[in-house]
Amino acid sequence: METTSMETRQLHSSQKEALKKRIEFSGDVNELDIDEWLFHVNNLFSLMRLKDETKILETMGKLTGPALRWYQENLRSFINWNDAEKALR
């Protein structure tokens, strides 16, 4: 199946929109569970076929509060997406 440049641009546009709509995660007690949040994030990443580096940046861009502080303290520990995901859990 061949895609045209117009289809490719539309796909990239929808991917950007999907990334914008990701929900934030703070790690607060009353919030969504990390496993559920990562499930949604991983589904999106699977559809988009992102590189590990991009997955980490996109995920960390949606962290707030205690989760963001944790990320800032552990920033250098992540070599790939699997390491980052394990650490988040």
N, CA and C atoms as an extended XYZ file, in Angstrom:
267
Properties=species:S:1:pos:R:3:atomname:S:1:resname:S:1:resid:I:1 pbc="F F F"
N         0.846       -1.179        0.000 N   MET     1
C         0.000        0.000        0.000 CA  MET     1
C         0.890        1.240        0.000 C   MET     1
N         0.666        2.098       -0.934 N   GLU     2
C         1.473        3.297       -1.087 CA  GLU     2
C         0.735        4.491       -0.477 C   GLU     2
N         1.473        5.306        0.243 N   THR     3
C         0.846        6.508        0.808 CA  THR     3
C         1.377        7.733        0.089 C   THR     3
N         0.504        8.668       -0.097 N   THR     4
C         0.898        9.916       -0.742 CA  THR     4
C         1.450       10.869        0.307 C   THR     4
N         2.108       11.912       -0.154 N   SER     5
C         2.646       12.885        0.801 CA  SER     5
C         1.516       13.581        1.560 C   SER     5
N         0.361       13.734        0.921 N   MET     6
C        -0.803       14.331        1.596 CA  MET     6
C        -1.259       13.414        2.732 C   MET     6
N        -1.332       12.107        2.465 N   GLU     7
C        -1.732       11.165        3.506 CA  GLU     7
C        -0.720       11.175        4.648 C   GLU     7
N         0.553       11.248        4.303 N   THR     8
C         1.609       11.287        5.310 CA  THR     8
C         1.475       12.530        6.173 C   THR     8
N         1.212       13.678        5.560 N   ARG     9
C         1.030       14.923        6.328 CA  ARG     9
C        -0.187       14.816        7.241 C   ARG     9
N        -1.273       14.216        6.737 N   GLN    10
C        -2.471       14.062        7.559 CA  GLN    10
C        -2.197       13.138        8.739 C   GLN    10
N        -1.435       12.068        8.489 N   LEU    11
C        -1.091       11.145        9.557 CA  LEU    11
C        -0.257       11.856       10.618 C   LEU    11
N         0.747       12.595       10.188 N   HIS    12
C         1.582       13.326       11.143 CA  HIS    12
C         0.756       14.345       11.918 C   HIS    12
N        -0.181       14.985       11.262 N   SER    13
C        -1.044       15.960       11.919 CA  SER    13
C        -1.899       15.279       12.985 C   SER    13
N        -2.492       14.109       12.661 N   SER    14
C        -3.307       13.416       13.658 CA  SER    14
C        -2.470       12.893       14.805 C   SER    14
N        -1.231       12.490       14.515 N   GLN    15
C        -0.345       12.034       15.576 CA  GLN    15
C        -0.018       13.183       16.526 C   GLN    15
N         0.240       14.345       15.975 N   LYS    16
C         0.534       15.512       16.813 CA  LYS    16
C        -0.663       15.849       17.691 C   LYS    16
N        -1.857       15.766       17.128 N   GLU    17
C        -3.073       16.041       17.901 CA  GLU    17
C        -3.235       15.024       19.021 C   GLU    17
N        -2.978       13.756       18.716 N   ALA    18
C        -3.094       12.703       19.731 CA  ALA    18
C        -2.097       12.939       20.861 C   ALA    18
N        -0.885       13.342       20.521 N   LEU    19
C         0.115       13.625       21.549 CA  LEU    19
C        -0.310       14.786       22.438 C   LEU    19
N        -0.925       15.792       21.846 N   LYS    20
C        -1.381       16.953       22.624 CA  LYS    20
C        -2.470       16.562       23.620 C   LYS    20
N        -3.281       15.561       23.268 N   LYS    21
C        -4.426       15.189       24.094 CA  LYS    21
C        -4.085       14.195       25.206 C   LYS    21
N        -2.822       13.786       25.299 N   ARG    22
C        -2.434       12.873       26.377 CA  ARG    22
C        -2.747       13.524       27.715 C   ARG    22
N        -3.176       12.705       28.633 N   ILE    23
C        -3.469       13.243       29.958 CA  ILE    23
C        -2.186       13.332       30.779 C   ILE    23
N        -2.174       14.276       31.677 N   GLU    24
C        -1.013       14.469       32.542 CA  GLU    24
C        -1.051       13.450       33.676 C   GLU    24
N         0.096       13.226       34.261 N   PHE    25
C         0.196       12.320       35.403 CA  PHE    25
C         1.037       12.991       36.472 C   PHE    25
N         0.481       13.061       37.700 N   SER    26
C         1.210       13.719       38.787 CA  SER    26
C         1.680       12.736       39.853 C   SER    26
N         1.059       11.565       39.902 N   GLY    27
C         1.411       10.606       40.945 CA  GLY    27
C         0.620       10.814       42.223 C   GLY    27
N        -0.307       11.767       42.235 N   ASP    28
C        -1.139       11.991       43.415 CA  ASP    28
C        -2.021       10.775       43.685 C   ASP    28
N        -2.354       10.571       44.950 N   VAL    29
C        -3.130        9.411       45.383 CA  VAL    29
C        -4.491        9.325       44.689 C   VAL    29
N        -5.171       10.436       44.517 N   ASN    30
C        -6.523       10.443       43.951 CA  ASN    30
C        -6.542       10.371       42.434 C   ASN    30
N        -5.409       10.129       41.839 N   GLU    31
C        -5.306       10.194       40.393 CA  GLU    31
C        -5.279        8.805       39.774 C   GLU    31
N        -5.270        8.803       38.476 N   LEU    32
C        -5.145        7.609       37.668 CA  LEU    32
C        -3.928        6.791       38.096 C   LEU    32
N        -4.074        5.485       38.107 N   ASP    33
C        -2.991        4.564       38.436 CA  ASP    33
C        -1.903        4.613       37.357 C   ASP    33
N        -0.639        4.495       37.752 N   ILE    34
C         0.471        4.581       36.795 CA  ILE    34
C         0.368        3.504       35.717 C   ILE    34
N        -0.067        2.299       36.086 N   ASP    35
C        -0.188        1.224       35.091 CA  ASP    35
C        -1.231        1.560       34.031 C   ASP    35
N        -2.338        2.121       34.475 N   GLU    36
C        -3.389        2.516       33.530 CA  GLU    36
C        -2.906        3.656       32.635 C   GLU    36
N        -2.214        4.614       33.209 N   TRP    37
C        -1.689        5.741       32.440 CA  TRP    37
C        -0.676        5.256       31.410 C   TRP    37
N         0.239        4.382       31.833 N   LEU    38
C         1.244        3.845       30.911 CA  LEU    38
C         0.609        2.988       29.820 C   LEU    38
N        -0.466        2.294       30.152 N   PHE    39
C        -1.181        1.505       29.145 CA  PHE    39
C        -1.651        2.408       28.009 C   PHE    39
N        -2.260        3.530       28.354 N   HIS    40
C        -2.738        4.479       27.338 CA  HIS    40
C        -1.571        5.081       26.555 C   HIS    40
N        -0.521        5.449       27.259 N   VAL    41
C         0.656        6.035       26.613 CA  VAL    41
C         1.282        5.028       25.641 C   VAL    41
N         1.445        3.790       26.078 N   ASN    42
C         2.053        2.766       25.226 CA  ASN    42
C         1.204        2.447       24.005 C   ASN    42
N        -0.110        2.455       24.165 N   ASN    43
C        -0.982        2.242       23.000 CA  ASN    43
C        -0.768        3.333       21.961 C   ASN    43
N        -0.702        4.553       22.407 N   LEU    44
C        -0.468        5.675       21.503 CA  LEU    44
C         0.898        5.548       20.830 C   LEU    44
N         1.909        5.236       21.609 N   PHE    45
C         3.257        5.104       21.053 CA  PHE    45
C         3.352        3.960       20.050 C   PHE    45
N         2.634        2.878       20.296 N   SER    46
C         2.646        1.747       19.354 CA  SER    46
C         2.077        2.161       18.010 C   SER    46
N         1.007        2.915       18.047 N   LEU    47
C         0.394        3.383       16.801 CA  LEU    47
C         1.313        4.331       16.047 C   LEU    47
N         2.101        5.091       16.781 N   MET    48
C         2.929        6.127       16.171 CA  MET    48
C         4.336        5.651       15.818 C   MET    48
N         4.737        4.506       16.337 N   ARG    49
C         6.068        3.948       16.060 CA  ARG    49
C         7.190        4.937       16.393 C   ARG    49
N         7.125        5.462       17.597 N   LEU    50
C         8.115        6.449       18.031 CA  LEU    50
C         9.405        5.785       18.500 C   LEU    50
N        10.505        6.503       18.369 N   LYS    51
C        11.797        6.045       18.888 CA  LYS    51
C        11.777        6.185       20.406 C   LYS    51
N        12.620        5.400       21.083 N   ASP    52
C        12.686        5.444       22.549 CA  ASP    52
C        12.917        6.856       23.080 C   ASP    52
N        13.834        7.553       22.469 N   GLU    53
C        14.164        8.914       22.902 CA  GLU    53
C        12.925        9.808       22.877 C   GLU    53
N        12.136        9.700       21.817 N   THR    54
C        10.921       10.507       21.682 CA  THR    54
C         9.870       10.066       22.690 C   THR    54
N         9.744        8.760       22.918 N   LYS    55
C         8.783        8.252       23.907 CA  LYS    55
C         9.076        8.839       25.284 C   LYS    55
N        10.352        8.836       25.652 N   ILE    56
C        10.738        9.358       26.969 CA  ILE    56
C        10.424       10.847       27.063 C   ILE    56
N        10.805       11.601       26.051 N   LEU    57
C        10.551       13.046       26.065 CA  LEU    57
C         9.061       13.358       26.090 C   LEU    57
N         8.280       12.653       25.281 N   GLU    58
C         6.838       12.900       25.230 CA  GLU    58
C         6.159       12.516       26.541 C   GLU    58
N         6.596       11.429       27.136 N   THR    59
C         6.009       10.994       28.405 CA  THR    59
C         6.353       11.967       29.518 C   THR    59
N         7.601       12.302       29.616 N   MET    60
C         8.034       13.180       30.693 CA  MET    60
C         7.450       14.582       30.554 C   MET    60
N         7.086       14.949       29.338 N   GLY    61
C         6.445       16.238       29.113 CA  GLY    61
C         5.043       16.317       29.693 C   GLY    61
N         4.483       15.171       30.087 N   LYS    62
C         3.139       15.152       30.669 CA  LYS    62
C         3.144       14.870       32.167 C   LYS    62
N         4.324       14.839       32.763 N   LEU    63
C         4.401       14.643       34.210 CA  LEU    63
C         4.276       15.986       34.915 C   LEU    63
N         3.581       15.977       36.048 N   THR    64
C         3.409       17.185       36.856 CA  THR    64
C         3.629       16.823       38.325 C   THR    64
N         3.677       17.820       39.165 N   GLY    65
C         3.743       17.608       40.614 CA  GLY    65
C         4.842       16.662       41.052 C   GLY    65
N         4.512       15.734       41.972 N   PRO    66
C         5.517       14.800       42.490 CA  PRO    66
C         6.162       13.938       41.396 C   PRO    66
N         5.398       13.553       40.397 N   ALA    67
C         5.944       12.729       39.310 CA  ALA    67
C         7.004       13.504       38.525 C   ALA    67
N         6.768       14.774       38.303 N   LEU    68
C         7.748       15.609       37.594 CA  LEU    68
C         9.015       15.785       38.434 C   LEU    68
N         8.842       16.016       39.728 N   ARG    69
C        10.013       16.154       40.606 CA  ARG    69
C        10.835       14.864       40.608 C   ARG    69
N        10.143       13.724       40.649 N   TRP    70
C        10.831       12.431       40.602 CA  TRP    70
C        11.629       12.310       39.304 C   TRP    70
N        11.013       12.679       38.203 N   TYR    71
C        11.697       12.599       36.906 CA  TYR    71
C        12.947       13.481       36.888 C   TYR    71
N        12.816       14.692       37.392 N   GLN    72
C        13.953       15.619       37.396 CA  GLN    72
C        15.118       15.078       38.228 C   GLN    72
N        14.795       14.364       39.301 N   GLU    73
C        15.840       13.782       40.147 CA  GLU    73
C        16.490       12.557       39.503 C   GLU    73
N        15.762       11.878       38.619 N   ASN    74
C        16.235       10.627       38.017 CA  ASN    74
C        16.533       10.737       36.529 C   ASN    74
N        16.577       11.926       36.018 N   LEU    75
C        16.700       12.199       34.585 CA  LEU    75
C        17.776       11.375       33.886 C   LEU    75
N        18.936       11.265       34.456 N   ARG    76
C        20.050       10.613       33.781 CA  ARG    76
C        19.980        9.085       33.824 C   ARG    76
N        19.034        8.516       34.538 N   SER    77
C        18.952        7.057       34.670 CA  SER    77
C        18.358        6.352       33.463 C   SER    77
N        17.717        7.075       32.584 N   PHE    78
C        16.973        6.429       31.504 CA  PHE    78
C        17.802        6.307       30.239 C   PHE    78
N        18.090        5.063       29.862 N   ILE    79
C        18.846        4.795       28.646 CA  ILE    79
C        17.882        4.526       27.492 C   ILE    79
N        16.783        3.859       27.801 N   ASN    80
C        15.791        3.538       26.770 CA  ASN    80
C        14.393        3.562       27.388 C   ASN    80
N        13.385        3.376       26.549 N   TRP    81
C        12.000        3.447       27.005 CA  TRP    81
C        11.696        2.372       28.043 C   TRP    81
N        12.201        1.156       27.864 N   ASN    82
C        11.935        0.089       28.836 CA  ASN    82
C        12.445        0.463       30.222 C   ASN    82
N        13.636        1.051       30.296 N   ASP    83
C        14.179        1.495       31.586 CA  ASP    83
C        13.307        2.583       32.207 C   ASP    83
N        12.891        3.532       31.400 N   ALA    84
C        12.046        4.627       31.892 CA  ALA    84
C        10.707        4.092       32.391 C   ALA    84
N        10.114        3.193       31.625 N   GLU    85
C         8.812        2.629       32.009 CA  GLU    85
C         8.921        1.823       33.302 C   GLU    85
N         9.952        1.006       33.426 N   LYS    86
C        10.158        0.228       34.662 CA  LYS    86
C        10.341        1.156       35.861 C   LYS    86
N        11.105        2.207       35.683 N   ALA    87
C        11.353        3.151       36.777 CA  ALA    87
C        10.067        3.862       37.191 C   ALA    87
N         9.220        4.184       36.232 N   LEU    88
C         7.957        4.856       36.539 CA  LEU    88
C         7.037        3.968       37.370 C   LEU    88
N         7.091        2.695       37.147 N   ARG    89
C         6.226        1.761       37.883 CA  ARG    89
C         6.719        1.637       39.301 C   ARG    89
